[in-house]
PDB file of C-alpha atoms in Angstrom:
ATOM      1  CA  MET X   1      13.500   4.343  50.529  1.00 48.00           C
ATOM      2  CA  LYS X   2      16.363   2.326  52.127  1.00 45.00           C
ATOM      3  CA  THR X   3      14.470   2.286  55.425  1.00 46.00           C
ATOM      4  CA  PHE X   4      11.311   0.964  53.627  1.00 40.00           C
ATOM      5  CA  PHE X   5      12.983  -1.947  52.052  1.00 39.00           C
ATOM      6  CA  SER X   6      14.909  -2.908  55.181  1.00 42.00           C
ATOM      7  CA  THR X   7      11.835  -2.910  57.152  1.00 39.00           C
ATOM      8  CA  TRP X   8      10.125  -5.134  54.977  1.00 37.00           C
ATOM      9  CA  SER X   9      13.005  -7.508  54.629  1.00 37.00           C
ATOM     10  CA  VAL X  10      12.861  -7.986  58.428  1.00 35.00           C
ATOM     11  CA  VAL X  11       9.172  -8.683  58.239  1.00 36.00           C
ATOM     12  CA  LEU X  12       9.558 -11.404  55.338  1.00 33.00           C
ATOM     13  CA  VAL X  13      12.237 -13.045  57.028  1.00 36.00           C
ATOM     14  CA  LEU X  14      10.071 -13.407  60.357  1.00 34.00           C
ATOM     15  CA  VAL X  15       7.020 -14.580  58.273  1.00 33.00           C
ATOM     16  CA  ALA X  16       9.200 -17.284  56.991  1.00 36.00           C
ATOM     17  CA  PHE X  17      10.066 -18.634  60.235  1.00 35.00           C
ATOM     18  CA  VAL X  18       6.399 -18.587  61.401  1.00 37.00           C
ATOM     19  CA  ASP X  19       4.643 -21.956  61.071  1.00 39.00           C
ATOM     20  CA  PRO X  20       1.400 -21.941  59.292  1.00 35.00           C
ATOM     21  CA  PRO X  21      -1.830 -22.780  61.246  1.00 36.00           C
ATOM     22  CA  SER X  22      -2.776 -26.271  61.644  1.00 40.00           C
ATOM     23  CA  ALA X  23      -4.572 -27.864  58.483  1.00 41.00           C
ATOM     24  CA  HIS X  24      -6.993 -29.628  60.942  1.00 49.00           C
ATOM     25  CA  ALA X  25      -7.579 -29.257  64.408  1.00 54.00           C
ATOM     26  CA  TYR X  26      -8.206 -32.823  65.289  1.00 70.00           C
ATOM     27  CA  ASP X  27     -11.499 -33.845  67.483  1.00 84.00           C
ATOM     28  CA  ALA X  28     -10.445 -36.356  70.247  1.00 87.00           C
ATOM     29  CA  SER X  29     -13.570 -38.146  69.418  1.00 91.00           C
ATOM     30  CA  GLU X  30     -12.285 -39.315  66.052  1.00 93.00           C
ATOM     31  CA  PHE X  31     -10.015 -41.712  68.074  1.00 96.00           C
ATOM     32  CA  VAL X  32     -12.766 -43.315  69.958  1.00 96.00           C
ATOM     33  CA  ALA X  33     -13.688 -46.936  68.977  1.00 97.00           C
ATOM     34  CA  PRO X  34     -17.141 -47.480  67.529  1.00 95.00           C
ATOM     35  CA  PRO X  35     -19.469 -49.877  69.402  1.00 96.00           C
ATOM     36  CA  GLY X  36     -18.063 -53.420  69.492  1.00 97.00           C
ATOM     37  CA  LYS X  37     -14.940 -52.432  67.712  1.00 98.00           C
ATOM     38  CA  ALA X  38     -11.398 -51.413  68.574  1.00 98.00           C
ATOM     39  CA  VAL X  39      -9.344 -49.003  66.622  1.00 98.00           C
ATOM     40  CA  VAL X  40      -5.665 -48.428  65.609  1.00 98.00           C
ATOM     41  CA  VAL X  41      -4.234 -45.159  64.792  1.00 97.00           C
ATOM     42  CA  PHE X  42      -1.004 -44.735  62.661  1.00 97.00           C
ATOM     43  CA  VAL X  43       0.518 -41.536  63.655  1.00 95.00           C
ATOM     44  CA  GLN X  44       3.305 -39.912  61.347  1.00 91.00           C
ATOM     45  CA  ASN X  45       3.403 -36.160  62.514  1.00 83.00           C
ATOM     46  CA  GLN X  46       7.045 -35.011  63.040  1.00 74.00           C
ATOM     47  CA  LYS X  47       7.844 -32.154  61.056  1.00 72.00           C
ATOM     48  CA  VAL X  48      11.448 -33.478  59.827  1.00 68.00           C
ATOM     49  CA  ASP X  49       9.408 -36.410  58.429  1.00 68.00           C
ATOM     50  CA  ARG X  50       6.865 -34.673  56.360  1.00 70.00           C
ATOM     51  CA  GLY X  51       8.160 -35.874  52.985  1.00 70.00           C
ATOM     52  CA  MET X  52       8.104 -39.579  53.591  1.00 79.00           C
ATOM     53  CA  THR X  53       5.646 -42.064  53.751  1.00 88.00           C
ATOM     54  CA  PHE X  54       4.979 -45.243  55.942  1.00 94.00           C
ATOM     55  CA  THR X  55       3.113 -48.324  54.309  1.00 96.00           C
ATOM     56  CA  VAL X  56       1.129 -50.750  56.426  1.00 98.00           C
ATOM     57  CA  PHE X  57       0.246 -54.001  55.093  1.00 98.00           C
ATOM     58  CA  GLU X  58      -1.096 -57.513  56.052  1.00 97.00           C
ATOM     59  CA  SER X  59       0.143 -60.995  55.418  1.00 96.00           C
ATOM     60  CA  ASP X  60      -1.881 -61.451  52.246  1.00 96.00           C
ATOM     61  CA  LYS X  61       0.142 -58.830  50.862  1.00 96.00           C
ATOM     62  CA  ARG X  62      -2.778 -56.324  50.604  1.00 96.00           C
ATOM     63  CA  CYS X  63      -2.442 -52.574  51.609  1.00 97.00           C
ATOM     64  CA  VAL X  64      -3.975 -51.330  55.041  1.00 97.00           C
ATOM     65  CA  ALA X  65      -2.723 -47.805  55.009  1.00 96.00           C
ATOM     66  CA  GLU X  66      -0.246 -45.239  53.289  1.00 95.00           C
ATOM     67  CA  VAL X  67       0.571 -42.862  56.031  1.00 94.00           C
ATOM     68  CA  GLY X  68       2.221 -39.751  54.949  1.00 88.00           C
ATOM     69  CA  GLY X  69       3.667 -36.910  56.974  1.00 87.00           C
ATOM     70  CA  GLY X  70       1.251 -34.885  59.227  1.00 89.00           C
ATOM     71  CA  GLU X  71      -1.368 -37.748  59.296  1.00 91.00           C
ATOM     72  CA  ALA X  72      -3.095 -39.975  61.956  1.00 93.00           C
ATOM     73  CA  GLN X  73      -4.836 -42.662  60.160  1.00 95.00           C
ATOM     74  CA  VAL X  74      -7.614 -44.394  62.011  1.00 96.00           C
ATOM     75  CA  LEU X  75      -8.358 -48.080  61.293  1.00 97.00           C
ATOM     76  CA  PRO X  76     -11.448 -49.860  62.882  1.00 97.00           C
ATOM     77  CA  VAL X  77     -10.702 -53.350  63.694  1.00 98.00           C
ATOM     78  CA  GLU X  78     -12.465 -56.554  65.190  1.00 97.00           C
ATOM     79  CA  PRO X  79     -11.407 -57.411  68.807  1.00 98.00           C
ATOM     80  CA  ALA X  80      -9.262 -60.188  67.747  1.00 98.00           C
ATOM     81  CA  PRO X  81      -5.538 -60.811  67.232  1.00 98.00           C
ATOM     82  CA  LEU X  82      -4.096 -58.653  64.689  1.00 98.00           C
ATOM     83  CA  LEU X  83      -0.935 -59.234  62.654  1.00 98.00           C
ATOM     84  CA  LEU X  84       0.298 -56.039  60.332  1.00 98.00           C
ATOM     85  CA  TYR X  85       3.672 -55.102  58.631  1.00 98.00           C
ATOM     86  CA  VAL X  86       5.055 -51.706  58.483  1.00 97.00           C
ATOM     87  CA  THR X  87       7.677 -50.517  55.879  1.00 95.00           C
ATOM     88  CA  GLY X  88       9.700 -47.447  55.730  1.00 90.00           C
ATOM     89  CA  TYR X  89      12.230 -46.744  53.204  1.00 83.00           C
ATOM     90  CA  ASN X  90      13.893 -50.288  52.973  1.00 85.00           C
ATOM     91  CA  LYS X  91      13.047 -51.542  56.473  1.00 92.00           C
ATOM     92  CA  THR X  92      10.005 -53.689  57.329  1.00 97.00           C
ATOM     93  CA  TRP X  93       8.643 -54.410  60.845  1.00 98.00           C
ATOM     94  CA  ARG X  94       6.069 -57.086  62.111  1.00 98.00           C
ATOM     95  CA  ILE X  95       3.840 -56.001  64.866  1.00 98.00           C
ATOM     96  CA  GLU X  96       1.208 -57.801  66.740  1.00 98.00           C
ATOM     97  CA  ILE X  97      -1.809 -56.128  68.393  1.00 98.00           C
ATOM     98  CA  TYR X  98      -4.510 -57.890  70.686  1.00 98.00           C
ATOM     99  CA  PRO X  99      -7.188 -55.282  70.643  1.00 98.00           C
ATOM    100  CA  GLU X 100     -10.168 -55.222  72.900  1.00 98.00           C
ATOM    101  CA  ALA X 101     -13.436 -53.748  72.047  1.00 98.00           C
ATOM    102  CA  GLY X 102     -13.844 -49.993  72.978  1.00 98.00           C
ATOM    103  CA  ARG X 103     -10.289 -49.155  73.151  1.00 98.00           C
ATOM    104  CA  SER X 104      -7.910 -47.247  70.701  1.00 98.00           C
ATOM    105  CA  TYR X 105      -4.271 -48.363  70.109  1.00 98.00           C
ATOM    106  CA  PHE X 106      -1.456 -45.998  68.644  1.00 98.00           C
ATOM    107  CA  VAL X 107       1.218 -46.770  66.802  1.00 98.00           C
ATOM    108  CA  ARG X 108       3.908 -44.089  65.823  1.00 95.00           C
ATOM    109  CA  LEU X 109       5.913 -43.863  62.788  1.00 95.00           C
ATOM    110  CA  HIS X 110       8.968 -41.631  62.650  1.00 91.00           C
ATOM    111  CA  THR X 111      12.671 -41.313  62.122  1.00 84.00           C
ATOM    112  CA  VAL X 112      15.654 -41.184  64.240  1.00 78.00           C
ATOM    113  CA  ASP X 113      18.975 -39.481  63.534  1.00 72.00           C
ATOM    114  CA  LYS X 114      21.740 -41.799  62.627  1.00 73.00           C
ATOM    115  CA  PRO X 115      25.192 -41.182  61.562  1.00 70.00           C
ATOM    116  CA  MET X 116      24.478 -42.154  58.051  1.00 70.00           C
ATOM    117  CA  GLY X 117      21.380 -39.780  58.120  1.00 65.00           C
ATOM    118  CA  PRO X 118      17.656 -40.362  59.269  1.00 71.00           C
ATOM    119  CA  SER X 119      16.636 -43.931  60.010  1.00 78.00           C
ATOM    120  CA  PRO X 120      12.888 -44.941  59.879  1.00 88.00           C
ATOM    121  CA  LYS X 121      11.380 -46.111  63.250  1.00 92.00           C
ATOM    122  CA  VAL X 122       8.255 -47.823  64.552  1.00 96.00           C
ATOM    123  CA  THR X 123       7.160 -47.148  68.138  1.00 96.00           C
ATOM    124  CA  LEU X 124       4.109 -48.722  69.562  1.00 97.00           C
ATOM    125  CA  VAL X 125       2.502 -46.557  72.295  1.00 97.00           C
ATOM    126  CA  ARG X 126       2.536 -48.747  75.432  1.00 95.00           C
ATOM    127  CA  ARG X 127       0.499 -47.365  78.418  1.00 92.00           C
ATOM    128  CA  SER X 128       2.594 -45.634  81.011  1.00 87.00           C
ATOM    129  CA  SER X 129       5.323 -45.293  78.736  1.00 92.00           C
ATOM    130  CA  GLU X 130       7.151 -42.210  77.913  1.00 92.00           C
ATOM    131  CA  GLU X 131       5.514 -42.224  74.272  1.00 91.00           C
ATOM    132  CA  HIS X 132       2.046 -42.432  76.110  1.00 93.00           C
ATOM    133  CA  LYS X 133       2.820 -39.426  78.026  1.00 92.00           C
ATOM    134  CA  LEU X 134       3.711 -37.483  74.678  1.00 92.00           C
ATOM    135  CA  LEU X 135       0.997 -38.982  72.743  1.00 93.00           C
ATOM    136  CA  LYS X 136      -1.144 -35.743  72.671  1.00 91.00           C
ATOM    137  CA  PHE X 137       2.020 -33.863  71.687  1.00 90.00           C
ATOM    138  CA  TYR X 138       2.572 -36.227  68.713  1.00 90.00           C
ATOM    139  CA  LEU X 139      -1.139 -35.873  67.745  1.00 91.00           C
ATOM    140  CA  ASP X 140      -1.087 -32.020  67.788  1.00 88.00           C
ATOM    141  CA  GLY X 141      -2.000 -30.741  64.322  1.00 85.00           C
ATOM    142  CA  ALA X 142      -2.198 -34.054  62.606  1.00 89.00           C
ATOM    143  CA  ILE X 143      -4.750 -34.325  59.669  1.00 90.00           C
ATOM    144  CA  VAL X 144      -7.033 -37.339  60.855  1.00 93.00           C
ATOM    145  CA  THR X 145      -8.190 -39.591  58.075  1.00 92.00           C
ATOM    146  CA  PRO X 146      -9.765 -43.097  57.819  1.00 93.00           C
ATOM    147  CA  THR X 147      -7.790 -46.112  56.272  1.00 94.00           C
ATOM    148  CA  ILE X 148     -10.970 -47.840  55.132  1.00 92.00           C
ATOM    149  CA  GLY X 149     -12.512 -45.917  51.932  1.00 87.00           C
ATOM    150  CA  ASP X 150      -8.811 -44.899  50.678  1.00 89.00           C
ATOM    151  CA  ASP X 151      -9.391 -46.209  46.990  1.00 90.00           C
ATOM    152  CA  LYS X 152      -5.373 -46.113  46.457  1.00 91.00           C
ATOM    153  CA  CYS X 153      -4.541 -48.567  49.210  1.00 95.00           C
ATOM    154  CA  TYR X 154      -6.882 -50.094  51.470  1.00 96.00           C
ATOM    155  CA  GLY X 155      -7.543 -53.777  50.427  1.00 95.00           C
ATOM    156  CA  LYS X 156      -5.369 -53.655  47.358  1.00 95.00           C
ATOM    157  CA  PRO X 157      -2.110 -55.256  46.406  1.00 94.00           C
ATOM    158  CA  LEU X 158       1.006 -53.039  47.171  1.00 94.00           C
ATOM    159  CA  LYS X 159       2.314 -51.096  44.135  1.00 90.00           C
ATOM    160  CA  GLU X 160       5.340 -53.069  43.664  1.00 92.00           C
ATOM    161  CA  ARG X 161       6.564 -56.411  42.431  1.00 92.00           C
ATOM    162  CA  ASN X 162       5.085 -59.472  44.181  1.00 91.00           C
ATOM    163  CA  ASN X 163       8.374 -60.931  45.023  1.00 94.00           C
ATOM    164  CA  ARG X 164       9.560 -57.665  46.444  1.00 94.00           C
ATOM    165  CA  THR X 165       6.516 -57.726  48.727  1.00 95.00           C
ATOM    166  CA  GLN X 166       7.613 -61.305  49.990  1.00 96.00           C
ATOM    167  CA  ARG X 167      10.943 -60.174  50.697  1.00 96.00           C
ATOM    168  CA  ARG X 168       9.291 -57.674  53.292  1.00 96.00           C
ATOM    169  CA  LEU X 169       7.366 -60.356  54.560  1.00 97.00           C
ATOM    170  CA  ASN X 170      10.204 -62.546  55.115  1.00 97.00           C
ATOM    171  CA  GLU X 171      12.386 -59.747  56.699  1.00 97.00           C
ATOM    172  CA  GLY X 172       9.669 -58.608  59.273  1.00 98.00           C
ATOM    173  CA  ASN X 173       9.047 -62.318  60.170  1.00 98.00           C
ATOM    174  CA  ALA X 174      12.838 -63.257  60.411  1.00 98.00           C
ATOM    175  CA  ASP X 175      13.385 -60.166  62.832  1.00 97.00           C
ATOM    176  CA  TRP X 176      10.580 -61.463  64.850  1.00 98.00           C
ATOM    177  CA  LYS X 177      11.520 -64.962  65.050  1.00 97.00           C
ATOM    178  CA  ASN X 178      15.217 -64.059  65.673  1.00 97.00           C
ATOM    179  CA  GLY X 179      14.599 -61.381  68.095  1.00 97.00           C
ATOM    180  CA  ASP X 180      14.495 -62.175  71.789  1.00 97.00           C
ATOM    181  CA  ASP X 181      11.326 -61.562  74.289  1.00 97.00           C
ATOM    182  CA  ALA X 182      12.263 -58.082  74.714  1.00 96.00           C
ATOM    183  CA  TYR X 183      12.283 -57.331  70.880  1.00 97.00           C
ATOM    184  CA  ARG X 184       8.914 -59.024  70.594  1.00 97.00           C
ATOM    185  CA  ASP X 185       7.544 -57.170  73.449  1.00 96.00           C
ATOM    186  CA  ARG X 186       8.490 -53.954  71.865  1.00 96.00           C
ATOM    187  CA  TYR X 187       6.559 -54.740  68.891  1.00 98.00           C
ATOM    188  CA  MET X 188       3.307 -55.935  70.574  1.00 98.00           C
ATOM    189  CA  LEU X 189       0.462 -53.966  72.032  1.00 98.00           C
ATOM    190  CA  ILE X 190      -1.789 -56.053  74.482  1.00 97.00           C
ATOM    191  CA  GLU X 191      -5.320 -55.185  75.582  1.00 97.00           C
ATOM    192  CA  LYS X 192      -4.696 -52.888  78.558  1.00 97.00           C
ATOM    193  CA  ASP X 193      -2.449 -50.830  76.007  1.00 97.00           C
ATOM    194  CA  GLY X 194      -5.502 -49.533  74.401  1.00 97.00           C
ATOM    195  CA  LEU X 195      -6.911 -46.134  75.544  1.00 97.00           C
ATOM    196  CA  THR X 196     -10.754 -46.100  76.547  1.00 96.00           C
ATOM    197  CA  ALA X 197     -13.087 -43.249  75.510  1.00 96.00           C
ATOM    198  CA  ALA X 198     -12.507 -41.793  78.990  1.00 95.00           C
ATOM    199  CA  ASP X 199      -8.842 -41.614  78.322  1.00 94.00           C
ATOM    200  CA  ILE X 200      -9.042 -40.036  75.026  1.00 94.00           C
ATOM    201  CA  ALA X 201     -11.617 -37.462  76.636  1.00 91.00           C
ATOM    202  CA  LEU X 202      -8.464 -36.235  78.380  1.00 87.00           C
ATOM    203  CA  PHE X 203      -6.482 -35.158  75.464  1.00 83.00           C
TER     204      PHE X 203
END
Protein backbone atom coordinates (compact mmCIF):
# COMPACT_ATOMS: atom_id res chain seq x y z
CA MET A 1 0.00 0.00 0.00
CA LYS A 2 2.82 2.38 0.83
CA THR A 3 4.46 1.68 -2.53
CA PHE A 4 1.16 2.31 -4.35
CA PHE A 5 0.70 5.79 -2.88
CA SER A 6 4.37 6.70 -3.37
CA THR A 7 4.19 5.78 -7.04
CA TRP A 8 1.06 7.87 -7.63
CA SER A 9 2.59 10.81 -5.78
CA VAL A 10 5.48 10.81 -8.23
CA VAL A 11 3.08 10.57 -11.19
CA LEU A 12 1.01 13.50 -9.93
CA VAL A 13 4.08 15.65 -9.42
CA LEU A 14 5.26 14.88 -12.96
CA VAL A 15 1.84 15.72 -14.42
CA ALA A 16 1.83 19.06 -12.58
CA PHE A 17 5.00 20.09 -14.39
CA VAL A 18 3.92 19.06 -17.88
CA ASP A 19 2.50 21.92 -19.96
CA PRO A 20 -1.00 21.33 -21.31
CA PRO A 21 -1.29 21.14 -25.11
CA SER A 22 -1.73 24.42 -26.98
CA ALA A 23 -5.31 25.65 -27.03
CA HIS A 24 -4.90 26.59 -30.66
CA ALA A 25 -2.15 25.74 -33.09
CA TYR A 26 -2.16 28.82 -35.27
CA ASP A 27 -2.31 28.70 -39.03
CA ALA A 28 0.31 31.10 -40.42
CA SER A 29 -2.16 32.19 -43.10
CA GLU A 30 -4.13 33.96 -40.35
CA PHE A 31 -1.41 36.63 -40.31
CA VAL A 32 -1.47 37.29 -44.08
CA ALA A 33 -2.88 40.68 -45.08
CA PRO A 34 -6.14 40.64 -47.10
CA PRO A 35 -6.10 42.15 -50.62
CA GLY A 36 -5.47 45.89 -50.60
CA LYS A 37 -4.88 45.97 -46.82
CA ALA A 38 -2.13 45.51 -44.26
CA VAL A 39 -2.46 43.89 -40.86
CA VAL A 40 -1.03 44.68 -37.43
CA VAL A 41 -0.65 41.72 -35.07
CA PHE A 42 -0.45 42.32 -31.30
CA VAL A 43 1.33 39.39 -29.61
CA GLN A 44 1.13 38.80 -25.85
CA ASN A 45 2.29 35.25 -25.33
CA GLN A 46 4.82 34.90 -22.51
CA LYS A 47 3.74 32.42 -19.86
CA VAL A 48 4.78 34.76 -17.05
CA ASP A 49 2.43 37.43 -18.43
CA ARG A 50 -0.68 35.26 -18.84
CA GLY A 51 -2.52 37.14 -16.08
CA MET A 52 -2.19 40.63 -17.54
CA THR A 53 -3.86 42.58 -20.34
CA PHE A 54 -2.60 45.37 -22.60
CA THR A 55 -5.03 47.87 -24.13
CA VAL A 56 -4.54 49.42 -27.56
CA PHE A 57 -6.47 52.61 -28.40
CA GLU A 58 -6.58 55.49 -30.86
CA SER A 59 -6.19 59.24 -30.34
CA ASP A 60 -10.00 59.58 -30.36
CA LYS A 61 -9.92 57.53 -27.11
CA ARG A 62 -11.64 54.53 -28.67
CA CYS A 63 -10.49 51.00 -27.98
CA VAL A 64 -8.78 49.00 -30.72
CA ALA A 65 -7.82 45.83 -28.84
CA GLU A 66 -7.59 44.32 -25.39
CA VAL A 67 -4.82 41.77 -25.63
CA GLY A 68 -4.68 39.16 -22.90
CA GLY A 69 -2.08 36.53 -22.15
CA GLY A 70 -1.58 33.85 -24.75
CA GLU A 71 -3.14 35.89 -27.55
CA ALA A 72 -2.21 37.18 -30.98
CA GLN A 73 -4.83 39.68 -32.11
CA VAL A 74 -5.00 40.62 -35.78
CA LEU A 75 -6.05 44.12 -36.90
CA PRO A 76 -6.60 44.79 -40.63
CA VAL A 77 -5.70 48.39 -41.55
CA GLU A 78 -5.61 50.65 -44.59
CA PRO A 79 -2.15 51.26 -46.10
CA ALA A 80 -1.90 54.72 -44.52
CA PRO A 81 0.01 56.17 -41.53
CA LEU A 82 -1.32 54.74 -38.28
CA LEU A 83 -1.03 56.28 -34.81
CA LEU A 84 -1.87 54.06 -31.83
CA TYR A 85 -1.40 54.07 -28.07
CA VAL A 86 -0.69 51.03 -25.92
CA THR A 87 -1.19 50.91 -22.18
CA GLY A 88 -0.05 48.24 -19.74
CA TYR A 89 -0.40 48.70 -16.00
CA ASN A 90 0.03 52.48 -15.62
CA LYS A 91 2.43 53.02 -18.53
CA THR A 92 1.41 54.29 -21.99
CA TRP A 93 3.38 54.22 -25.25
CA ARG A 94 2.71 56.03 -28.50
CA ILE A 95 3.55 53.96 -31.57
CA GLU A 96 3.54 54.89 -35.24
CA ILE A 97 3.19 52.42 -38.12
CA TYR A 98 3.53 53.17 -41.83
CA PRO A 99 1.92 50.08 -43.35
CA GLU A 100 2.14 48.94 -46.93
CA ALA A 101 -0.62 46.87 -48.54
CA GLY A 102 0.12 43.16 -48.51
CA ARG A 103 2.40 43.30 -45.45
CA SER A 104 1.94 42.23 -41.83
CA TYR A 105 3.42 44.14 -38.87
CA PHE A 106 4.00 42.67 -35.42
CA VAL A 107 3.94 44.40 -32.04
CA ARG A 108 5.08 42.38 -29.04
CA LEU A 109 3.51 43.10 -25.62
CA HIS A 110 5.36 41.64 -22.63
CA THR A 111 7.12 42.36 -19.35
CA VAL A 112 10.74 42.61 -18.29
CA ASP A 113 12.12 41.91 -14.84
CA LYS A 114 13.03 44.97 -12.80
CA PRO A 115 14.20 45.25 -9.15
CA MET A 116 10.69 46.36 -8.13
CA GLY A 117 9.02 43.53 -10.07
CA PRO A 118 7.80 42.89 -13.64
CA SER A 119 7.57 46.01 -15.79
CA PRO A 120 5.41 46.21 -18.96
CA LYS A 121 7.13 46.69 -22.29
CA VAL A 122 6.11 47.25 -25.90
CA THR A 123 8.53 46.01 -28.54
CA LEU A 124 7.95 46.66 -32.23
CA VAL A 125 9.26 43.81 -34.37
CA ARG A 126 11.68 45.42 -36.83
CA ARG A 127 12.91 43.42 -39.82
CA SER A 128 16.31 41.77 -39.27
CA SER A 129 16.13 42.44 -35.52
CA GLU A 130 16.52 39.81 -32.80
CA GLU A 131 12.77 40.09 -32.18
CA HIS A 132 12.15 39.29 -35.85
CA LYS A 133 14.32 36.17 -35.60
CA LEU A 134 12.37 35.00 -32.53
CA LEU A 135 8.91 35.90 -33.85
CA LYS A 136 7.89 32.31 -34.59
CA PHE A 137 8.86 31.37 -31.03
CA TYR A 138 6.76 34.21 -29.58
CA LEU A 139 3.75 33.14 -31.65
CA ASP A 140 3.99 29.46 -30.78
CA GLY A 141 0.77 28.29 -29.15
CA ALA A 142 -0.91 31.69 -29.26
CA ILE A 143 -4.68 31.90 -29.66
CA VAL A 144 -5.31 33.98 -32.79
CA THR A 145 -8.33 36.29 -32.72
CA PRO A 146 -9.52 39.27 -34.80
CA THR A 147 -9.76 42.68 -33.13
CA ILE A 148 -12.72 43.77 -35.28
CA GLY A 149 -15.87 42.17 -34.00
CA ASP A 150 -14.89 42.30 -30.33
CA ASP A 151 -18.08 43.86 -28.95
CA LYS A 152 -16.43 44.61 -25.60
CA CYS A 153 -13.67 46.77 -27.08
CA TYR A 154 -13.36 47.57 -30.75
CA GLY A 155 -14.54 51.08 -31.59
CA LYS A 156 -15.84 51.79 -28.07
CA PRO A 157 -14.62 54.32 -25.48
CA LEU A 158 -12.19 52.89 -22.94
CA LYS A 159 -13.79 51.61 -19.75
CA GLU A 160 -12.41 54.35 -17.54
CA ARG A 161 -12.93 58.02 -16.77
CA ASN A 162 -12.38 60.24 -19.79
CA ASN A 163 -9.82 62.41 -18.00
CA ARG A 164 -7.77 59.31 -17.16
CA THR A 165 -7.66 58.33 -20.83
CA GLN A 166 -6.58 61.89 -21.64
CA ARG A 167 -3.73 61.57 -19.14
CA ARG A 168 -2.63 58.40 -20.92
CA LEU A 169 -2.63 60.24 -24.25
CA ASN A 170 -0.68 63.12 -22.76
CA GLU A 171 1.91 60.74 -21.29
CA GLY A 172 2.44 58.88 -24.57
CA ASN A 173 2.70 62.10 -26.57
CA ALA A 174 5.08 63.72 -24.07
CA ASP A 175 7.46 60.74 -24.13
CA TRP A 176 7.39 60.81 -27.93
CA LYS A 177 8.05 64.57 -28.10
CA ASN A 178 10.74 64.59 -25.44
CA GLY A 179 12.47 61.46 -26.65
CA ASP A 180 15.38 61.57 -29.07
CA ASP A 181 15.46 60.14 -32.59
CA ALA A 182 16.54 56.74 -31.26
CA TYR A 183 13.52 56.64 -28.95
CA ARG A 184 11.07 57.51 -31.72
CA ASP A 185 12.71 55.01 -34.06
CA ARG A 186 12.19 52.27 -31.46
CA TYR A 187 8.43 52.86 -31.49
CA MET A 188 7.99 53.17 -35.24
CA LEU A 189 7.49 50.54 -37.92
CA ILE A 190 8.18 51.53 -41.51
CA GLU A 191 6.97 49.88 -44.70
CA LYS A 192 9.81 47.37 -45.10
CA ASP A 193 9.38 46.09 -41.54
CA GLY A 194 6.19 44.36 -42.61
CA LEU A 195 6.28 40.69 -43.61
CA THR A 196 4.93 39.55 -46.96
CA ALA A 197 2.81 36.44 -47.49
CA ALA A 198 5.97 34.69 -48.71
CA ASP A 199 7.77 35.62 -45.47
CA ILE A 200 4.92 34.30 -43.35
CA ALA A 201 4.78 31.05 -45.31
CA LEU A 202 8.21 30.27 -43.80
CA PHE A 203 6.83 30.25 -40.24
